[in-house]
mmCIF file of C-alpha atoms (C1' of nucleotides) in Angstrom:
data_model
loop_
_atom_site.group_PDB
_atom_site.id
_atom_site.type_symbol
_atom_site.label_atom_id
_atom_site.label_comp_id
_atom_site.label_asym_id
_atom_site.label_seq_id
_atom_site.Cartn_x
_atom_site.Cartn_y
_atom_site.Cartn_z
ATOM 1 C CA UNK A 1 11.608 -13.022 -22.783
ATOM 2 C CA UNK A 2 7.900 -12.863 -22.176
ATOM 3 C CA UNK A 3 5.160 -12.567 -24.738
ATOM 4 C CA UNK A 4 3.037 -9.451 -24.524
ATOM 5 C CA UNK A 5 -0.542 -8.978 -25.553
ATOM 6 C CA UNK A 6 -0.638 -5.968 -27.864
ATOM 7 C CA UNK A 7 -4.272 -5.230 -27.206
ATOM 8 C CA UNK A 8 -4.285 -2.145 -25.016
ATOM 9 C CA UNK A 9 -7.642 -3.094 -23.558
ATOM 10 C CA UNK A 10 -6.581 -6.632 -22.698
ATOM 11 C CA UNK A 11 -8.269 -7.222 -19.308
ATOM 12 C CA UNK A 12 -5.505 -9.341 -17.857
ATOM 13 C CA UNK A 13 -2.937 -6.692 -18.621
ATOM 14 C CA UNK A 14 -5.151 -3.987 -17.257
ATOM 15 C CA UNK A 15 -5.472 -5.737 -13.923
ATOM 16 C CA UNK A 16 -1.751 -6.176 -13.774
ATOM 17 C CA UNK A 17 -1.174 -2.511 -14.524
ATOM 18 C CA UNK A 18 -3.613 -1.343 -11.918
ATOM 19 C CA UNK A 19 -2.097 -3.664 -9.337
ATOM 20 C CA UNK A 20 1.279 -2.228 -10.062
ATOM 21 C CA UNK A 21 0.071 1.359 -10.173
ATOM 22 C CA UNK A 22 -1.405 1.057 -6.724
ATOM 23 C CA UNK A 23 1.380 -0.985 -5.173
ATOM 24 C CA UNK A 24 3.878 0.134 -2.595
ATOM 25 C CA UNK A 25 6.639 0.525 -5.154
ATOM 26 C CA UNK A 26 4.541 2.908 -7.197
ATOM 27 C CA UNK A 27 1.770 5.206 -5.949
ATOM 28 C CA UNK A 28 1.500 3.330 -2.676
ATOM 29 C CA UNK A 29 -2.215 3.804 -2.102
ATOM 30 C CA UNK A 30 -3.317 2.633 1.299
ATOM 31 C CA UNK A 31 -6.458 0.546 1.361
ATOM 32 C CA UNK A 32 -5.998 -0.326 -2.275
ATOM 33 C CA UNK A 33 -4.328 -3.617 -3.077
ATOM 34 C CA UNK A 34 -4.342 -6.491 -5.459
ATOM 35 C CA UNK A 35 -7.790 -7.739 -4.519
ATOM 36 C CA UNK A 36 -9.420 -4.377 -5.001
ATOM 37 C CA UNK A 37 -7.651 -3.867 -8.290
ATOM 38 C CA UNK A 38 -9.036 -7.122 -9.629
ATOM 39 C CA UNK A 39 -12.478 -6.433 -8.264
ATOM 40 C CA UNK A 40 -12.796 -2.933 -9.696
ATOM 41 C CA UNK A 41 -11.555 -3.990 -13.107
ATOM 42 C CA UNK A 42 -13.915 -6.924 -12.996
ATOM 43 C CA UNK A 43 -16.863 -4.690 -12.184
ATOM 44 C CA UNK A 44 -15.924 -2.335 -14.960
ATOM 45 C CA UNK A 45 -15.194 0.561 -12.617
ATOM 46 C CA UNK A 46 -11.666 0.813 -13.948
ATOM 47 C CA UNK A 47 -10.920 0.833 -17.652
ATOM 48 C CA UNK A 48 -7.460 2.354 -17.472
ATOM 49 C CA UNK A 49 -5.082 3.168 -14.646
ATOM 50 C CA UNK A 50 -6.258 6.771 -14.444
ATOM 51 C CA UNK A 51 -9.735 5.581 -13.458
ATOM 52 C CA UNK A 52 -8.316 4.920 -10.014
ATOM 53 C CA UNK A 53 -8.912 8.616 -9.458
ATOM 54 C CA UNK A 54 -12.434 8.587 -10.845
ATOM 55 C CA UNK A 55 -14.098 5.920 -8.731
ATOM 56 C CA UNK A 56 -17.705 6.366 -7.728
ATOM 57 C CA UNK A 57 -18.390 6.264 -4.036
ATOM 58 C CA UNK A 58 -21.939 4.953 -4.268
ATOM 59 C CA UNK A 59 -20.998 2.109 -6.564
ATOM 60 C CA UNK A 60 -18.309 1.059 -4.111
ATOM 61 C CA UNK A 61 -20.699 1.127 -1.189
ATOM 62 C CA UNK A 62 -23.034 -1.199 -3.074
ATOM 63 C CA UNK A 63 -20.335 -3.860 -3.117
ATOM 64 C CA UNK A 64 -20.183 -6.804 -0.764
ATOM 65 C CA UNK A 65 -17.929 -6.105 2.206
ATOM 66 C CA UNK A 66 -17.602 -2.381 1.520
ATOM 67 C CA UNK A 67 -19.094 -0.058 4.067
ATOM 68 C CA UNK A 68 -18.591 3.535 5.101
ATOM 69 C CA UNK A 69 -15.393 3.122 7.012
ATOM 70 C CA UNK A 70 -13.645 1.008 4.461
ATOM 71 C CA UNK A 71 -14.625 3.249 1.578
ATOM 72 C CA UNK A 72 -13.586 6.312 3.554
ATOM 73 C CA UNK A 73 -10.154 4.860 4.126
ATOM 74 C CA UNK A 74 -9.848 3.921 0.509
ATOM 75 C CA UNK A 75 -10.664 7.416 -0.670
ATOM 76 C CA UNK A 76 -8.345 8.906 1.908
ATOM 77 C CA UNK A 77 -5.550 6.750 0.559
ATOM 78 C CA UNK A 78 -6.335 7.756 -2.997
ATOM 79 C CA UNK A 79 -6.400 11.433 -2.078
ATOM 80 C CA UNK A 80 -3.096 11.155 -0.242
ATOM 81 C CA UNK A 81 -1.471 9.494 -3.214
ATOM 82 C CA UNK A 82 -2.047 12.574 -5.325
ATOM 83 C CA UNK A 83 0.759 14.187 -3.396
ATOM 84 C CA UNK A 84 3.260 11.488 -4.347
ATOM 85 C CA UNK A 85 6.401 12.841 -6.005
ATOM 86 C CA UNK A 86 6.859 12.667 -9.750
ATOM 87 C CA UNK A 87 9.354 9.874 -9.323
ATOM 88 C CA UNK A 88 6.566 7.593 -8.114
ATOM 89 C CA UNK A 89 4.119 8.742 -10.740
ATOM 90 C CA UNK A 90 6.623 7.891 -13.428
ATOM 91 C CA UNK A 91 7.249 4.508 -11.869
ATOM 92 C CA UNK A 92 3.528 3.839 -11.612
ATOM 93 C CA UNK A 93 2.903 4.354 -15.305
ATOM 94 C CA UNK A 94 4.246 0.878 -15.852
ATOM 95 C CA UNK A 95 6.577 1.660 -18.726
ATOM 96 C CA UNK A 96 8.607 -1.416 -19.457
ATOM 97 C CA UNK A 97 12.088 -1.370 -17.937
ATOM 98 C CA UNK A 98 11.226 1.746 -15.996
ATOM 99 C CA UNK A 99 10.931 0.933 -12.317
ATOM 100 C CA UNK A 100 11.886 2.972 -9.341
ATOM 101 C CA UNK A 101 15.581 3.245 -10.029
ATOM 102 C CA UNK A 102 15.302 4.128 -13.675
ATOM 103 C CA UNK A 103 12.625 6.683 -12.841
ATOM 104 C CA UNK A 104 14.962 8.336 -10.404
ATOM 105 C CA UNK A 105 17.688 8.286 -12.989
ATOM 106 C CA UNK A 106 15.500 9.874 -15.643
ATOM 107 C CA UNK A 107 14.467 12.608 -13.258
ATOM 108 C CA UNK A 108 18.047 13.608 -12.639
ATOM 109 C CA UNK A 109 18.059 14.675 -16.293
ATOM 110 C CA UNK A 110 14.501 15.907 -16.735
ATOM 111 C CA UNK A 111 12.408 17.963 -14.354
ATOM 112 C CA UNK A 112 8.940 17.171 -15.630
ATOM 113 C CA UNK A 113 6.929 14.442 -17.306
ATOM 114 C CA UNK A 114 6.413 16.643 -20.329
ATOM 115 C CA UNK A 115 10.153 16.957 -20.768
ATOM 116 C CA UNK A 116 10.558 13.191 -20.787
ATOM 117 C CA UNK A 117 7.633 12.793 -23.141
ATOM 118 C CA UNK A 118 9.204 15.228 -25.546
ATOM 119 C CA UNK A 119 12.652 13.631 -25.527
ATOM 120 C CA UNK A 120 13.769 11.666 -28.568
ATOM 121 C CA UNK A 121 15.498 8.299 -28.468
ATOM 122 C CA UNK A 122 19.000 9.718 -28.875
ATOM 123 C CA UNK A 123 18.583 12.101 -25.969
ATOM 124 C CA UNK A 124 17.314 9.336 -23.727
ATOM 125 C CA UNK A 125 20.038 6.929 -24.725
ATOM 126 C CA UNK A 126 22.711 9.504 -24.014
ATOM 127 C CA UNK A 127 21.914 9.202 -20.328
ATOM 128 C CA UNK A 128 24.357 7.039 -18.454
ATOM 129 C CA UNK A 129 22.593 3.862 -17.433
ATOM 130 C CA UNK A 130 19.960 4.011 -20.148
ATOM 131 C CA UNK A 131 20.508 1.610 -23.023
ATOM 132 C CA UNK A 132 18.697 1.347 -26.346
ATOM 133 C CA UNK A 133 15.985 -0.900 -24.921
ATOM 134 C CA UNK A 134 14.986 1.519 -22.212
ATOM 135 C CA UNK A 135 15.215 4.495 -24.533
ATOM 136 C CA UNK A 136 12.955 2.933 -27.146
ATOM 137 C CA UNK A 137 10.541 1.647 -24.559
ATOM 138 C CA UNK A 138 10.126 5.102 -23.022
ATOM 139 C CA UNK A 139 9.892 6.823 -26.371
ATOM 140 C CA UNK A 140 7.249 4.448 -27.677
ATOM 141 C CA UNK A 141 5.184 4.644 -24.532
ATOM 142 C CA UNK A 142 4.720 8.359 -24.781
ATOM 143 C CA UNK A 143 3.829 8.162 -28.484
ATOM 144 C CA UNK A 144 0.745 6.014 -27.953
ATOM 145 C CA UNK A 145 -2.503 7.997 -28.038
ATOM 146 C CA UNK A 146 -4.146 5.898 -25.328
ATOM 147 C CA UNK A 147 -1.258 6.670 -23.034
ATOM 148 C CA UNK A 148 -1.535 10.355 -23.749
ATOM 149 C CA UNK A 149 -5.177 10.173 -22.773
ATOM 150 C CA UNK A 150 -4.225 8.520 -19.500
ATOM 151 C CA UNK A 151 -1.687 11.232 -18.803
ATOM 152 C CA UNK A 152 -4.300 13.907 -19.389
ATOM 153 C CA UNK A 153 -6.680 12.232 -16.962
ATOM 154 C CA UNK A 154 -3.996 11.858 -14.336
ATOM 155 C CA UNK A 155 -3.036 15.473 -14.682
ATOM 156 C CA UNK A 156 -6.660 16.531 -14.303
ATOM 157 C CA UNK A 157 -6.861 14.452 -11.145
ATOM 158 C CA UNK A 158 -4.097 16.618 -9.718
ATOM 159 C CA UNK A 159 -1.057 14.347 -9.728
ATOM 160 C CA UNK A 160 2.449 15.730 -9.648
ATOM 161 C CA UNK A 161 3.855 16.168 -13.112
ATOM 162 C CA UNK A 162 6.853 18.218 -12.109
ATOM 163 C CA UNK A 163 9.785 17.250 -9.906
ATOM 164 C CA UNK A 164 8.907 17.884 -6.291
ATOM 165 C CA UNK A 165 10.667 20.101 -3.827
ATOM 166 C CA UNK A 166 11.916 18.422 -0.698
ATOM 167 C CA UNK A 167 9.050 18.172 1.780
ATOM 168 C CA UNK A 168 9.115 20.216 4.982
ATOM 169 C CA UNK A 169 10.209 18.350 8.081
ATOM 170 C CA UNK A 170 7.348 17.312 10.298
ATOM 171 C CA UNK A 171 7.518 18.396 13.868
ATOM 172 C CA UNK A 172 8.486 15.696 16.306
ATOM 173 C CA UNK A 173 5.545 13.988 17.945
ATOM 174 C CA UNK A 174 5.856 12.360 21.350
ATOM 175 C CA UNK A 175 4.119 9.122 20.388
ATOM 176 C CA UNK A 176 5.336 8.708 16.837
ATOM 177 C CA UNK A 177 6.293 5.156 15.978
ATOM 178 C CA UNK A 178 4.416 3.673 18.908
ATOM 179 C CA UNK A 179 1.480 1.310 18.655
ATOM 180 C CA UNK A 180 -1.154 0.965 21.359
ATOM 181 C CA UNK A 181 -3.898 -1.497 22.142
ATOM 182 C CA UNK A 182 -6.703 -0.458 24.467
ATOM 183 C CA UNK A 183 -8.362 -2.879 26.857
ATOM 184 C CA UNK A 184 -10.978 -2.140 29.479
ATOM 185 C CA UNK A 185 -12.806 1.106 30.184
ATOM 186 C CA UNK A 186 -10.715 4.242 30.449
ATOM 187 C CA UNK A 187 -11.474 6.691 33.245
ATOM 188 C CA UNK A 188 -13.144 9.844 31.949
ATOM 189 C CA UNK A 189 -12.786 9.227 28.229
ATOM 190 C CA UNK A 190 -14.420 6.976 25.678
ATOM 191 C CA UNK A 191 -12.350 4.685 23.549
ATOM 192 C CA UNK A 192 -12.706 6.835 20.500
ATOM 193 C CA UNK A 193 -11.608 9.940 22.387
ATOM 194 C CA UNK A 194 -8.568 8.120 23.649
ATOM 195 C CA UNK A 195 -7.809 6.866 20.179
ATOM 196 C CA UNK A 196 -8.092 10.347 18.722
ATOM 197 C CA UNK A 197 -5.761 11.717 21.387
ATOM 198 C CA UNK A 198 -3.153 9.065 20.726
ATOM 199 C CA UNK A 199 -3.300 9.599 16.997
ATOM 200 C CA UNK A 200 -3.027 13.345 17.419
ATOM 201 C CA UNK A 201 0.221 12.712 19.277
ATOM 202 C CA UNK A 202 1.531 10.614 16.424
ATOM 203 C CA UNK A 203 0.762 7.150 17.823
ATOM 204 C CA UNK A 204 -1.336 4.338 16.417
ATOM 205 C CA UNK A 205 -4.150 2.312 17.962
ATOM 206 C CA UNK A 206 -4.824 -1.226 16.819
ATOM 207 C CA UNK A 207 -7.286 -3.889 17.839
ATOM 208 C CA UNK A 208 -5.105 -6.839 18.662
ATOM 209 C CA UNK A 209 -1.880 -7.400 20.585
ATOM 210 C CA UNK A 210 1.055 -8.548 18.481
ATOM 211 C CA UNK A 211 4.801 -8.426 18.677
ATOM 212 C CA UNK A 212 4.706 -4.935 17.281
ATOM 213 C CA UNK A 213 2.482 -3.526 19.975
ATOM 214 C CA UNK A 214 4.431 -0.983 22.014
ATOM 215 C CA UNK A 215 2.052 -0.653 24.964
ATOM 216 C CA UNK A 216 -1.115 -2.209 26.266
ATOM 217 C CA UNK A 217 -3.285 0.570 27.626
ATOM 218 C CA UNK A 218 -5.092 -0.797 30.664
ATOM 219 C CA UNK A 219 -8.465 0.500 31.837
ATOM 220 C CA UNK A 220 -10.990 -0.819 34.337
ATOM 221 C CA UNK A 221 -12.256 -4.366 33.877
ATOM 222 C CA UNK A 222 -9.741 -5.286 31.210
ATOM 223 C CA UNK A 223 -10.563 -8.167 28.912
ATOM 224 C CA UNK A 224 -8.711 -11.423 29.356
ATOM 225 C CA UNK A 225 -7.336 -12.307 25.966
ATOM 226 C CA UNK A 226 -5.450 -9.118 25.228
ATOM 227 C CA UNK A 227 -3.989 -9.127 28.693
ATOM 228 C CA UNK A 228 -2.689 -12.691 28.588
ATOM 229 C CA UNK A 229 -1.306 -12.258 25.129
ATOM 230 C CA UNK A 230 0.491 -9.122 26.207
ATOM 231 C CA UNK A 231 2.011 -11.012 29.119
ATOM 232 C CA UNK A 232 3.153 -13.828 26.888
ATOM 233 C CA UNK A 233 4.814 -11.354 24.554
ATOM 234 C CA UNK A 234 6.188 -9.229 27.359
ATOM 235 C CA UNK A 235 4.383 -6.155 26.091
ATOM 236 C CA UNK A 236 4.736 -3.271 28.535
ATOM 237 C CA UNK A 237 1.561 -1.963 30.151
ATOM 238 C CA UNK A 238 0.534 1.564 30.802
ATOM 239 C CA UNK A 239 -2.501 3.307 32.260
ATOM 240 C CA UNK A 240 -4.341 6.327 30.951
ATOM 241 C CA UNK A 241 -2.797 8.721 33.438
ATOM 242 C CA UNK A 242 0.756 7.761 32.595
ATOM 243 C CA UNK A 243 -0.004 7.906 28.911
ATOM 244 C CA UNK A 244 -1.318 11.438 29.211
ATOM 245 C CA UNK A 245 1.995 12.307 30.798
ATOM 246 C CA UNK A 246 3.826 10.843 27.811
ATOM 247 C CA UNK A 247 1.730 12.795 25.380
ATOM 248 C CA UNK A 248 2.666 16.054 26.992
ATOM 249 C CA UNK A 249 6.261 15.108 26.393
ATOM 250 C "C1'" DA B 1 29.421 -9.346 -11.970
ATOM 251 C "C1'" DT B 2 26.209 -5.998 -10.577
ATOM 252 C "C1'" DC B 3 21.924 -4.125 -10.408
ATOM 253 C "C1'" DT B 4 16.899 -3.786 -11.404
ATOM 254 C "C1'" DG B 5 12.483 -5.832 -11.850
ATOM 255 C "C1'" DT B 6 9.168 -9.693 -10.762
ATOM 256 C "C1'" DA B 7 6.846 -13.359 -8.067
ATOM 257 C "C1'" DG B 8 5.640 -15.702 -3.997
ATOM 258 C "C1'" DC B 9 5.336 -16.295 1.034
ATOM 259 C "C1'" DC B 10 4.377 -14.805 5.793
ATOM 260 C "C1'" DG B 11 3.279 -11.825 9.668
ATOM 261 C "C1'" DG B 12 0.609 -7.900 11.132
ATOM 262 C "C1'" DA B 13 -3.328 -4.673 10.881
ATOM 263 C "C1'" DT B 14 -8.088 -3.604 9.898
ATOM 264 C "C1'" DA B 15 -12.987 -4.118 9.416
ATOM 265 C "C1'" DA B 16 -17.255 -6.702 9.850
ATOM 266 C "C1'" DA B 17 -19.841 -9.880 12.410
ATOM 267 C "C1'" DG B 18 -20.857 -12.220 16.633
ATOM 268 C "C1'" DT B 19 -21.230 -12.794 21.954
ATOM 269 C "C1'" DG B 20 -21.874 -11.833 26.933
ATOM 270 C "C1'" DC C 1 -21.615 -1.264 24.998
ATOM 271 C "C1'" DA C 2 -17.139 -3.253 25.093
ATOM 272 C "C1'" DC C 3 -14.708 -7.134 23.660
ATOM 273 C "C1'" DT C 4 -13.593 -11.291 20.869
ATOM 274 C "C1'" DT C 5 -13.575 -13.776 16.690
ATOM 275 C "C1'" DT C 6 -13.086 -14.346 11.829
ATOM 276 C "C1'" DA C 7 -11.797 -13.101 7.319
ATOM 277 C "C1'" DT C 8 -9.398 -10.271 4.287
ATOM 278 C "C1'" DC C 9 -5.904 -7.233 2.733
ATOM 279 C "C1'" DC C 10 -1.570 -4.635 3.147
ATOM 280 C "C1'" DG C 11 3.369 -4.423 3.396
ATOM 281 C "C1'" DG C 12 7.968 -6.512 4.338
ATOM 282 C "C1'" DC C 13 11.175 -10.066 3.087
ATOM 283 C "C1'" DT C 14 13.371 -13.438 0.129
ATOM 284 C "C1'" DA C 15 14.560 -15.653 -3.910
ATOM 285 C "C1'" DC C 16 14.975 -15.619 -8.862
ATOM 286 C "C1'" DA C 17 15.447 -13.838 -13.666
ATOM 287 C "C1'" DG C 18 16.781 -10.544 -17.066
ATOM 288 C "C1'" DA C 19 19.403 -6.471 -18.459
ATOM 289 C "C1'" DT C 20 23.462 -3.620 -18.462
#
DNA sequence: ATCTGTAGCCGGATAAAGTG
DNA sequence: CACTTTATCCGGCTACAGAT
């Protein structure tokens, strides 16, 4: 059994909470990981987990190693996370003993955060799979004023507080799941145009050849290193013309 | 005994900086 | 201007501990 610091503003705990909030298991915010969590808490940008949604763009840009593109991606990831289902939001709150599975379990009995917040210990404990420890932990969490303030901020930010409907099926895209690396000059298009086209078709473009690269897109005067690496790995090659054919389906 | 949560390690992807 | 290099961070995997 671990010892817990009771101080709600304890910096070490705060970092831990933010790390968890942002992690793949919880809100899964792209471009936001452990390092950023520590940094932002350190700089005082984040004082509770809800502050993740109230970051200031200009302050971020003033930081070492943060420029337009990186900050853009970060904000895009944060925006996208607002659409995460309630199950993840509940997980992300960091209530002790409540991880992904227990969150799912709770949501089979309640259809909103408010409903869980309003439940008493007996009601919670009556759920199969929830023992006294979980029940008390959940109950206590929602009673704390500082937590209620966090919930209000999160709700203002636009997070899901009600159980989500199943999401509509995305239409099949010809290049989905494929990763491309571009080398050389492409006939008729710039690199960024080619990249945009590939992404529009559901594919990805990366900068270096690895085992996960699906195709090396060859242009004129290809560079040496990507080419040799692709050969070593046996990565298939393709030219712009053939790729355009693929994108049409 | 089973299942959930936590911690650490490793490979891959991305961005910034540097070179011809 | 396109490409390579370098550094950093994300995300998957594995192993371990605690709870039911």
